[in-house]
CSV table of C-alpha atoms in Angstrom, one decimal:
chain,number,residue,atom,x,y,z
A,1,UNK,CA,-31.9,-7.6,95.6
A,2,UNK,CA,-30.3,-4.1,94.2
A,3,UNK,CA,-32.2,-2.8,91.2
A,4,UNK,CA,-29.9,-2.6,88.2
A,5,UNK,CA,-31.5,0.8,87.1
A,6,UNK,CA,-29.6,1.9,90.6
A,7,UNK,CA,-26.8,-0.4,89.9
A,8,UNK,CA,-25.5,1.4,86.4
A,9,UNK,CA,-25.3,4.9,88.2
A,10,UNK,CA,-22.6,3.2,90.7
A,11,UNK,CA,-20.7,1.8,88.1
A,12,UNK,CA,-20.3,5.2,86.2
A,13,UNK,CA,-19.2,7.5,89.9
A,14,UNK,CA,-16.5,9.4,89.3
A,15,UNK,CA,-16.4,10.6,92.8
A,16,UNK,CA,-13.4,8.2,93.8
A,17,UNK,CA,-10.0,9.6,94.5
A,18,UNK,CA,-8.0,9.3,91.8
A,19,UNK,CA,-4.6,7.4,91.6
A,20,UNK,CA,-2.6,10.5,91.4
A,21,UNK,CA,-3.5,11.0,95.4
A,22,UNK,CA,-1.6,7.8,95.9
A,23,UNK,CA,1.0,9.3,93.8
A,24,UNK,CA,1.1,12.6,96.6
A,25,UNK,CA,0.6,14.1,92.7
A,26,UNK,CA,4.2,14.0,92.3
A,27,UNK,CA,5.0,14.9,89.2
A,28,UNK,CA,7.6,12.4,88.5
A,29,UNK,CA,5.6,9.5,89.5
A,30,UNK,CA,2.4,10.3,87.3
A,31,UNK,CA,4.4,10.8,84.4
A,32,UNK,CA,6.4,7.3,85.0
A,33,UNK,CA,3.1,5.2,85.2
A,34,UNK,CA,1.1,7.6,82.6
A,35,UNK,CA,3.3,7.2,80.0
A,36,UNK,CA,4.5,3.5,80.8
A,37,UNK,CA,0.7,2.7,80.5
A,38,UNK,CA,0.2,4.5,77.2
A,39,UNK,CA,3.2,3.4,75.8
A,40,UNK,CA,2.2,-0.6,76.9
A,41,UNK,CA,-1.3,0.4,75.9
A,42,UNK,CA,-0.2,1.6,72.3
A,43,UNK,CA,2.1,-1.5,71.7
A,44,UNK,CA,-1.0,-3.7,72.7
A,45,UNK,CA,-2.9,-1.6,69.9
A,46,UNK,CA,-0.1,-2.6,67.2
A,47,UNK,CA,-0.6,-6.4,67.8
A,48,UNK,CA,-3.9,-6.8,67.0
A,49,UNK,CA,-3.0,-4.4,64.0
A,50,UNK,CA,-0.3,-6.6,62.6
A,51,UNK,CA,-2.6,-9.9,63.2
A,52,UNK,CA,-5.1,-8.4,61.0
A,53,UNK,CA,-2.6,-7.3,58.5
A,54,UNK,CA,-1.2,-10.7,59.0
A,55,UNK,CA,-4.4,-12.9,58.0
A,56,UNK,CA,-5.4,-10.6,55.7
A,57,UNK,CA,-2.2,-11.3,53.0
A,58,UNK,CA,-2.2,-14.6,53.9
A,59,UNK,CA,-5.7,-16.3,53.4
A,60,UNK,CA,-4.4,-19.8,53.6
A,61,UNK,CA,-3.4,-19.5,57.5
A,62,UNK,CA,-5.1,-21.8,59.4
A,63,UNK,CA,-7.0,-21.3,62.7
A,64,UNK,CA,-7.6,-18.2,62.0
A,65,UNK,CA,-10.3,-17.8,64.8
A,66,UNK,CA,-7.4,-18.2,67.7
A,67,UNK,CA,-5.4,-15.7,65.7
A,68,UNK,CA,-8.6,-13.7,66.3
A,69,UNK,CA,-9.1,-14.6,69.8
A,70,UNK,CA,-5.5,-13.4,70.6
A,71,UNK,CA,-6.1,-10.1,68.8
A,72,UNK,CA,-9.3,-9.5,71.3
A,73,UNK,CA,-7.8,-10.7,74.3
A,74,UNK,CA,-4.5,-8.0,73.6
A,75,UNK,CA,-7.1,-5.4,72.8
A,76,UNK,CA,-8.1,-5.8,75.9
A,77,UNK,CA,-5.6,-5.6,77.7
A,78,UNK,CA,-4.0,-2.6,76.0
A,79,UNK,CA,-8.1,-0.7,77.1
A,80,UNK,CA,-7.4,-1.8,80.9
A,81,UNK,CA,-3.4,0.3,80.4
A,82,UNK,CA,-5.6,3.0,79.0
A,83,UNK,CA,-7.8,2.8,81.8
A,84,UNK,CA,-5.4,2.8,84.2
A,85,UNK,CA,-4.0,6.3,82.9
A,86,UNK,CA,-7.6,7.4,83.0
A,87,UNK,CA,-7.9,6.8,86.6
A,88,UNK,CA,-4.5,8.6,87.7
A,89,UNK,CA,-6.9,11.4,87.7
A,90,UNK,CA,-10.3,10.4,87.7
A,91,UNK,CA,-11.9,7.4,90.1
A,92,UNK,CA,-14.0,5.2,87.4
A,93,UNK,CA,-12.9,2.3,89.5
A,94,UNK,CA,-16.5,0.1,88.7
A,95,UNK,CA,-15.6,0.9,85.2
A,96,UNK,CA,-12.1,-0.2,85.1
A,97,UNK,CA,-13.0,-3.5,87.1
A,98,UNK,CA,-15.8,-3.8,85.0
A,99,UNK,CA,-13.1,-3.9,81.6
A,100,UNK,CA,-10.6,-5.7,84.0
A,101,UNK,CA,-13.4,-8.7,83.8
A,102,UNK,CA,-14.4,-8.6,80.4
A,103,UNK,CA,-9.9,-8.8,79.7
A,104,UNK,CA,-10.5,-11.9,82.5
A,105,UNK,CA,-13.3,-13.9,80.4
A,106,UNK,CA,-11.5,-13.3,77.2
A,107,UNK,CA,-8.2,-14.4,78.5
A,108,UNK,CA,-9.7,-17.5,80.0
A,109,UNK,CA,-11.7,-18.6,76.9
A,110,UNK,CA,-8.3,-17.7,75.1
A,111,UNK,CA,-6.2,-20.2,77.5
A,112,UNK,CA,-8.6,-23.0,77.7
A,113,UNK,CA,-9.1,-23.0,73.8
A,114,UNK,CA,-5.1,-22.9,73.1
A,115,UNK,CA,-4.6,-26.4,74.6
A,116,UNK,CA,-7.0,-28.2,72.6
A,117,UNK,CA,-4.6,-26.9,69.5
A,118,UNK,CA,-1.6,-28.2,70.4
A,119,UNK,CA,-2.1,-31.4,68.8
A,120,UNK,CA,-3.4,-30.1,65.9
A,121,UNK,CA,-0.6,-27.9,65.6
A,122,UNK,CA,1.9,-30.4,66.5
A,123,UNK,CA,0.6,-32.4,63.7
A,124,UNK,CA,1.8,-29.6,61.2
A,125,UNK,CA,4.7,-30.2,59.1
A,126,UNK,CA,7.9,-29.1,60.0
A,127,UNK,CA,9.9,-26.6,58.4
A,128,UNK,CA,12.6,-29.6,57.1
A,129,UNK,CA,10.0,-31.5,55.6
A,130,UNK,CA,8.1,-28.6,53.9
A,131,UNK,CA,11.7,-27.6,52.2
A,132,UNK,CA,12.0,-31.3,51.3
A,133,UNK,CA,8.6,-31.3,50.0
A,134,UNK,CA,9.7,-28.1,47.8
A,135,UNK,CA,12.6,-29.2,47.0
A,136,UNK,CA,11.0,-32.2,45.1
A,137,UNK,CA,8.5,-29.8,43.7
A,138,UNK,CA,10.8,-28.0,42.4
A,139,UNK,CA,12.8,-30.5,41.1
A,140,UNK,CA,9.7,-31.8,39.3
A,141,UNK,CA,8.9,-28.5,37.9
A,142,UNK,CA,12.6,-28.4,36.5
A,143,UNK,CA,11.5,-31.5,34.8
A,144,UNK,CA,8.3,-30.1,33.6
A,145,UNK,CA,10.1,-27.6,32.4
A,146,UNK,CA,12.5,-29.5,30.6
A,147,UNK,CA,10.0,-31.7,28.5
A,148,UNK,CA,8.2,-28.3,27.7
A,149,UNK,CA,11.2,-27.0,26.4
A,150,UNK,CA,11.5,-29.9,24.4
A,151,UNK,CA,8.2,-30.2,23.2
A,152,UNK,CA,8.4,-26.4,22.1
A,153,UNK,CA,11.7,-27.2,20.3
A,154,UNK,CA,9.8,-30.2,18.7
A,155,UNK,CA,6.6,-28.4,17.7
A,156,UNK,CA,8.8,-25.3,16.7
A,157,UNK,CA,10.8,-28.0,13.9
A,158,UNK,CA,7.3,-29.3,13.2
A,159,UNK,CA,6.2,-26.0,12.2
A,160,UNK,CA,9.5,-24.6,9.9
A,161,UNK,CA,8.9,-28.1,8.1
A,162,UNK,CA,5.3,-27.6,7.5
A,163,UNK,CA,6.3,-23.8,6.6
A,164,UNK,CA,9.0,-25.4,4.2
A,165,UNK,CA,6.4,-27.7,2.7
A,166,UNK,CA,3.9,-25.0,2.1
A,167,UNK,CA,6.4,-22.5,0.2
A,168,UNK,CA,7.5,-25.7,-1.6
A,169,UNK,CA,3.7,-26.2,-2.3
A,170,UNK,CA,3.1,-22.5,-3.2
A,171,UNK,CA,6.3,-22.6,-5.5
A,172,UNK,CA,5.0,-25.8,-7.1
A,173,UNK,CA,1.6,-24.2,-8.1
A,174,UNK,CA,2.9,-21.1,-9.1
A,175,UNK,CA,5.0,-23.0,-11.6
A,176,UNK,CA,2.0,-25.1,-12.4
A,177,UNK,CA,0.0,-21.4,-12.9
A,178,UNK,CA,2.8,-20.2,-15.1
A,179,UNK,CA,3.3,-23.4,-17.7
A,180,UNK,CA,-0.8,-23.4,-17.7
A,181,UNK,CA,-0.7,-20.2,-18.5
A,182,UNK,CA,2.3,-20.4,-21.1
A,183,UNK,CA,0.2,-23.5,-22.2
A,184,UNK,CA,-2.8,-21.1,-23.1
A,185,UNK,CA,-0.5,-18.2,-24.5
A,186,UNK,CA,0.9,-20.5,-26.9
A,187,UNK,CA,-2.5,-22.2,-28.0
A,188,UNK,CA,-3.8,-18.1,-28.2
A,189,UNK,CA,-0.8,-17.6,-30.1
A,190,UNK,CA,-1.5,-20.6,-32.5
A,191,UNK,CA,-5.2,-19.8,-32.9
A,192,UNK,CA,-4.2,-16.2,-34.0
A,193,UNK,CA,-1.8,-18.0,-36.7
A,194,UNK,CA,-4.4,-20.1,-37.7
A,195,UNK,CA,-6.6,-16.9,-38.1
A,196,UNK,CA,-4.7,-14.9,-39.8
A,197,UNK,CA,-3.3,-17.2,-42.0
A,198,UNK,CA,-7.0,-17.4,-43.0
A,199,UNK,CA,-6.9,-14.0,-43.2
A,200,UNK,CA,-3.9,-13.9,-45.8
A,201,UNK,CA,-5.6,-16.5,-48.0
A,202,UNK,CA,-9.0,-15.1,-47.7
A,203,UNK,CA,-8.3,-11.3,-48.8
A,204,UNK,CA,-4.5,-11.8,-50.4
A,205,UNK,CA,-6.1,-12.2,-53.8
A,206,UNK,CA,-7.7,-9.3,-53.8
A,207,UNK,CA,-4.4,-7.3,-53.6
A,208,UNK,CA,-2.6,-9.2,-56.8
A,209,UNK,CA,-1.7,-7.3,-59.8
A,210,UNK,CA,-5.1,-7.9,-61.7
A,211,UNK,CA,-6.5,-6.0,-59.1
A,212,UNK,CA,-4.7,-3.2,-58.7
A,213,UNK,CA,-4.0,-2.6,-62.7
A,214,UNK,CA,-7.2,-2.0,-63.7
A,215,UNK,CA,-7.6,0.0,-60.9
A,216,UNK,CA,-4.6,2.2,-62.1
A,217,UNK,CA,-6.4,2.6,-65.4
A,218,UNK,CA,-9.5,3.8,-64.0
A,219,UNK,CA,-7.9,6.2,-61.9
A,220,UNK,CA,-5.6,7.5,-65.1
A,221,UNK,CA,-8.6,7.5,-67.4
A,222,UNK,CA,-10.9,9.8,-64.8
A,223,UNK,CA,-8.1,11.9,-64.4
A,224,UNK,CA,-7.6,12.4,-68.5
A,225,UNK,CA,-11.4,12.8,-68.3
A,226,UNK,CA,-10.9,15.5,-65.4
A,227,UNK,CA,-8.6,17.7,-67.8
A,228,UNK,CA,-11.2,18.7,-70.3
A,229,UNK,CA,-8.9,17.6,-73.6
A,230,UNK,CA,-11.2,15.2,-74.2
A,231,UNK,CA,-14.7,16.7,-74.1
A,232,UNK,CA,-16.2,19.0,-71.7
A,233,UNK,CA,-18.7,17.6,-69.6
A,234,UNK,CA,-21.8,19.4,-67.8
A,235,UNK,CA,-21.9,19.6,-64.3
A,236,UNK,CA,-23.7,16.3,-63.6
A,237,UNK,CA,-21.1,14.6,-65.6
A,238,UNK,CA,-18.5,16.7,-63.9
A,239,UNK,CA,-20.3,15.1,-60.7
A,240,UNK,CA,-19.8,11.7,-61.8
A,241,UNK,CA,-16.4,11.7,-63.3
A,242,UNK,CA,-15.3,13.3,-59.3
A,243,UNK,CA,-17.3,10.3,-57.9
A,244,UNK,CA,-15.7,7.7,-59.6
A,245,UNK,CA,-12.6,9.2,-58.7
A,246,UNK,CA,-12.8,9.2,-55.1
A,247,UNK,CA,-13.9,5.7,-55.6
A,248,UNK,CA,-10.9,4.7,-57.0
A,249,UNK,CA,-9.0,6.4,-54.8
A,250,UNK,CA,-11.0,4.1,-51.4
A,251,UNK,CA,-10.4,1.4,-53.7
A,252,UNK,CA,-6.6,2.1,-53.9
A,253,UNK,CA,-6.4,2.9,-50.4
A,254,UNK,CA,-8.2,-0.2,-49.4
A,255,UNK,CA,-5.8,-2.0,-51.5
A,256,UNK,CA,-2.5,-0.2,-50.2
A,257,UNK,CA,-4.3,-1.3,-46.1
A,258,UNK,CA,-4.5,-5.3,-47.9
A,259,UNK,CA,-1.1,-4.9,-48.6
A,260,UNK,CA,0.4,-3.8,-45.5
A,261,UNK,CA,-1.6,-6.3,-43.6
A,262,UNK,CA,-0.8,-9.3,-45.8
A,263,UNK,CA,2.5,-8.4,-45.6
A,264,UNK,CA,3.7,-8.6,-42.0
A,265,UNK,CA,5.3,-11.4,-41.6
A,266,UNK,CA,5.3,-13.8,-38.2
A,267,UNK,CA,9.3,-15.1,-38.9
A,268,UNK,CA,11.8,-13.6,-36.2
A,269,UNK,CA,14.0,-12.7,-39.3
A,270,UNK,CA,15.1,-8.9,-38.6
A,271,UNK,CA,13.6,-9.0,-35.1
A,272,UNK,CA,16.1,-7.3,-32.6
A,273,UNK,CA,16.4,-5.5,-29.7
A,274,UNK,CA,14.7,-1.8,-29.4
A,275,UNK,CA,13.9,0.9,-27.5
A,276,UNK,CA,9.9,1.4,-27.5
A,277,UNK,CA,10.9,4.7,-26.7
A,278,UNK,CA,12.5,5.6,-29.8
A,279,UNK,CA,9.9,3.5,-31.5
A,280,UNK,CA,7.3,6.2,-30.0
A,281,UNK,CA,9.0,9.1,-30.7
A,282,UNK,CA,9.8,8.2,-34.4
A,283,UNK,CA,5.9,7.4,-34.9
A,284,UNK,CA,5.1,11.5,-33.5
A,285,UNK,CA,8.1,12.5,-35.7
A,286,UNK,CA,5.2,11.3,-38.5
A,287,UNK,CA,2.5,12.5,-37.4
A,288,UNK,CA,3.8,16.0,-36.2
A,289,UNK,CA,1.5,17.7,-38.7
A,290,UNK,CA,-1.2,15.8,-37.7
A,291,UNK,CA,-0.9,16.3,-34.1
A,292,UNK,CA,0.1,20.2,-34.4
A,293,UNK,CA,-3.4,20.9,-36.1
A,294,UNK,CA,-5.2,18.9,-33.3
A,295,UNK,CA,-3.1,20.8,-30.5
A,296,UNK,CA,-2.7,17.0,-29.2
A,297,UNK,CA,-0.6,16.2,-26.3
A,298,UNK,CA,1.7,13.2,-26.3
A,299,UNK,CA,2.9,11.8,-22.8
A,300,UNK,CA,5.4,9.1,-22.5
A,301,UNK,CA,8.1,8.5,-20.1
A,302,UNK,CA,10.9,5.6,-19.7
A,303,UNK,CA,9.3,3.4,-21.5
A,304,UNK,CA,10.5,-0.5,-22.2
A,305,UNK,CA,13.1,-2.0,-24.4
A,306,UNK,CA,11.6,-4.7,-26.6
A,307,UNK,CA,12.2,-7.6,-29.0
A,308,UNK,CA,10.3,-7.5,-32.0
A,309,UNK,CA,10.7,-6.1,-36.0
A,310,UNK,CA,11.0,-2.5,-35.7
A,311,UNK,CA,9.2,-2.1,-39.6
A,312,UNK,CA,6.2,-3.8,-37.8
A,313,UNK,CA,6.4,-1.8,-34.0
A,314,UNK,CA,6.6,1.4,-35.8
A,315,UNK,CA,3.2,1.0,-37.9
A,316,UNK,CA,1.6,-0.2,-34.7
A,317,UNK,CA,2.4,2.4,-32.8
A,318,UNK,CA,1.6,5.0,-35.2
A,319,UNK,CA,-1.2,3.3,-35.9
A,320,UNK,CA,-2.7,3.5,-32.7
A,321,UNK,CA,-1.7,7.0,-31.9
A,322,UNK,CA,-3.3,8.0,-35.4
A,323,UNK,CA,-6.4,6.9,-34.3
A,324,UNK,CA,-6.9,8.8,-30.8
A,325,UNK,CA,-6.1,11.6,-33.2
A,326,UNK,CA,-8.6,10.6,-35.5
A,327,UNK,CA,-11.3,9.9,-33.0
A,328,UNK,CA,-11.1,12.8,-30.5
A,329,UNK,CA,-13.6,15.3,-29.3
A,330,UNK,CA,-14.3,18.4,-31.4
A,331,UNK,CA,-13.6,21.2,-28.3
A,332,UNK,CA,-11.4,19.1,-26.3
A,333,UNK,CA,-7.5,18.7,-27.5
A,334,UNK,CA,-6.2,15.0,-27.6
A,335,UNK,CA,-4.4,13.7,-25.0
A,336,UNK,CA,-3.1,10.4,-25.0
A,337,UNK,CA,-0.4,8.9,-23.0
A,338,UNK,CA,1.3,5.9,-23.3
A,339,UNK,CA,2.8,3.5,-20.5
A,340,UNK,CA,4.9,0.0,-20.1
A,341,UNK,CA,4.8,-2.1,-16.9
A,342,UNK,CA,5.7,-5.7,-16.1
A,343,UNK,CA,3.3,-8.5,-17.6
A,344,UNK,CA,1.7,-11.1,-15.8
A,345,UNK,CA,3.5,-13.4,-18.2
A,346,UNK,CA,7.2,-14.0,-17.9
A,347,UNK,CA,9.4,-12.4,-20.4
A,348,UNK,CA,6.9,-10.0,-21.7
A,349,UNK,CA,5.8,-6.0,-21.0
A,350,UNK,CA,2.5,-4.5,-21.3
A,351,UNK,CA,1.6,-1.3,-23.2
A,352,UNK,CA,-0.8,0.9,-22.9
A,353,UNK,CA,-2.0,3.6,-25.1
A,354,UNK,CA,-4.9,6.2,-23.6
A,355,UNK,CA,-6.9,8.8,-24.7
A,356,UNK,CA,-9.2,11.1,-24.7
A,357,UNK,CA,-11.3,10.9,-27.3
A,358,UNK,CA,-15.1,10.5,-28.3
A,359,UNK,CA,-14.3,6.7,-27.0
A,360,UNK,CA,-16.7,3.8,-28.5
A,361,UNK,CA,-19.9,1.3,-27.3
A,362,UNK,CA,-18.5,-1.5,-25.5
A,363,UNK,CA,-20.6,-3.7,-26.8
A,364,UNK,CA,-17.6,-3.1,-30.2
A,365,UNK,CA,-14.8,-3.8,-28.3
A,366,UNK,CA,-14.2,-6.9,-29.9
A,367,UNK,CA,-15.4,-6.3,-33.4
A,368,UNK,CA,-13.2,-3.1,-33.8
A,369,UNK,CA,-10.2,-5.2,-34.6
A,370,UNK,CA,-11.8,-7.0,-37.8
A,371,UNK,CA,-10.8,-6.5,-40.7
A,372,UNK,CA,-12.9,-3.3,-42.6
A,373,UNK,CA,-14.7,-2.6,-39.4
A,374,UNK,CA,-15.9,0.6,-38.8
A,375,UNK,CA,-17.9,2.0,-36.0
A,376,UNK,CA,-18.6,5.5,-37.6
A,377,UNK,CA,-19.6,6.2,-41.6
A,378,UNK,CA,-17.2,7.5,-43.8
A,379,UNK,CA,-18.8,11.2,-44.0
A,380,UNK,CA,-17.8,11.8,-40.3
A,381,UNK,CA,-14.1,10.1,-40.1
A,382,UNK,CA,-11.9,9.1,-42.2
A,383,UNK,CA,-10.3,5.3,-43.1
A,384,UNK,CA,-10.2,2.3,-44.4
A,385,UNK,CA,-11.1,0.4,-41.1
A,386,UNK,CA,-7.9,-1.8,-41.5
A,387,UNK,CA,-5.8,0.4,-38.8
A,388,UNK,CA,-6.7,-1.5,-36.1
A,389,UNK,CA,-6.8,-4.9,-38.0
A,390,UNK,CA,-3.2,-4.4,-38.8
A,391,UNK,CA,-2.3,-3.2,-34.9
A,392,UNK,CA,-3.5,-6.6,-34.0
A,393,UNK,CA,-1.8,-8.8,-36.5
A,394,UNK,CA,1.2,-6.9,-35.7
A,395,UNK,CA,1.1,-7.7,-31.9
A,396,UNK,CA,0.3,-11.8,-32.7
A,397,UNK,CA,2.8,-11.4,-34.6
A,398,UNK,CA,4.9,-11.1,-31.7
A,399,UNK,CA,3.7,-13.5,-29.5
A,400,UNK,CA,1.1,-11.1,-28.0
A,401,UNK,CA,-2.9,-10.4,-27.5
A,402,UNK,CA,-4.2,-6.6,-27.7
A,403,UNK,CA,-7.3,-5.6,-26.1
A,404,UNK,CA,-9.4,-2.4,-25.9
A,405,UNK,CA,-11.5,-0.9,-23.4
A,406,UNK,CA,-13.4,2.9,-23.5
A,407,UNK,CA,-17.2,4.1,-23.4
A,408,UNK,CA,-18.9,6.7,-25.3
A,409,UNK,CA,-17.4,10.3,-24.4
A,410,UNK,CA,-14.8,9.0,-22.3
A,411,UNK,CA,-12.0,7.9,-24.5
A,412,UNK,CA,-10.3,4.9,-25.2
A,413,UNK,CA,-7.4,2.5,-23.5
A,414,UNK,CA,-5.8,-0.1,-25.9
A,415,UNK,CA,-3.6,-2.7,-24.1
A,416,UNK,CA,-1.2,-5.2,-25.5
A,417,UNK,CA,1.9,-7.3,-24.5
A,418,UNK,CA,5.6,-7.1,-26.5
A,419,UNK,CA,8.6,-9.5,-25.5
A,420,UNK,CA,11.2,-7.6,-23.4
A,421,UNK,CA,14.6,-7.1,-25.0
A,422,UNK,CA,17.0,-9.8,-24.5
A,423,UNK,CA,19.9,-7.8,-23.1
A,424,UNK,CA,17.9,-6.8,-20.2
A,425,UNK,CA,17.5,-10.3,-19.2
A,426,UNK,CA,13.7,-10.5,-19.5
A,427,UNK,CA,12.9,-6.8,-17.2
A,428,UNK,CA,12.0,-3.8,-17.2
């Protein structure tokens, strides 16, 4: 038996004559066979590549292993043709025979496995059957699409109804909230009216003729004593007479403030539409000397038109501006800003008066509107403590409320609301 180690060199033996000798090395014959075998091999090699692309793109193809066998068989056929081209010039007939034998084995295996696949391939659905099934599926898809469209339409209509109900609910809630605010506003007005009536009952008798008449006599007699016609006083006596005179003047100022406070009426008589900007301008003209003395700046733009009593609104704005001028910082010129905007309550506007003065302790924000309430001594700032009380009463007489905000050394801000002018339709 031959040694396998000695057989391998024989298979690789290249000493055989190539087929070119059989072709007598004629160039046309050599080219014919070489080109033909090369083209056949190239075609064979493209077929496995095409099968690979098909299997890669269609993962659902059945009998994938059979396609792989066909690809291997065709590839081997292509190699044999390339070997034929090689053997034209070289005599590798052992290697050529081995490749042909390998091709034969692959061919036999492929042929043996093809026949059992024929019944299974015949059992596959025909194109007509597949087309009919596909049409049935398409019809089912159309029915389902129509059903889904109907469901979407019904759902959209239901959502629209829900949105409409939600908007209706929101409108009702807003109306309820507005009515609640109006009721609360009316309750505040009632309480303010009751408080104001109590204040009038408490202080009206003080400003009567019986109190003012003795005061006028006291001021007249002290004035006569100060002329020196009825005897001369020493320095101490003159000081006492001066004290009496100053006390009488303060008492007169208090009575005048009380009278102003008591004369503020809640009646609608005299109420009219007016420009709040004109009211502010008139108040500034009345305070022009004080504004010039303090080098103050009163800033306001286009203010709303309001409905009220000009005889009351003018002292309202005048008292607020005067209050800011009075409580200004000693080293800083006063800057007073007046603005308006729509109120949360319908038919009303909110007025804000802001200054950069000395401010006040926030703990006293409600007390500063009380009658005769002063946060500073008479030696520090002049006044009777009635200005802000008069402001509150005027605002309440116009159906509104007033509040104050401030911090010591950082200025103060007063907010109150007034009825909008009826000509403007209840809008700014």
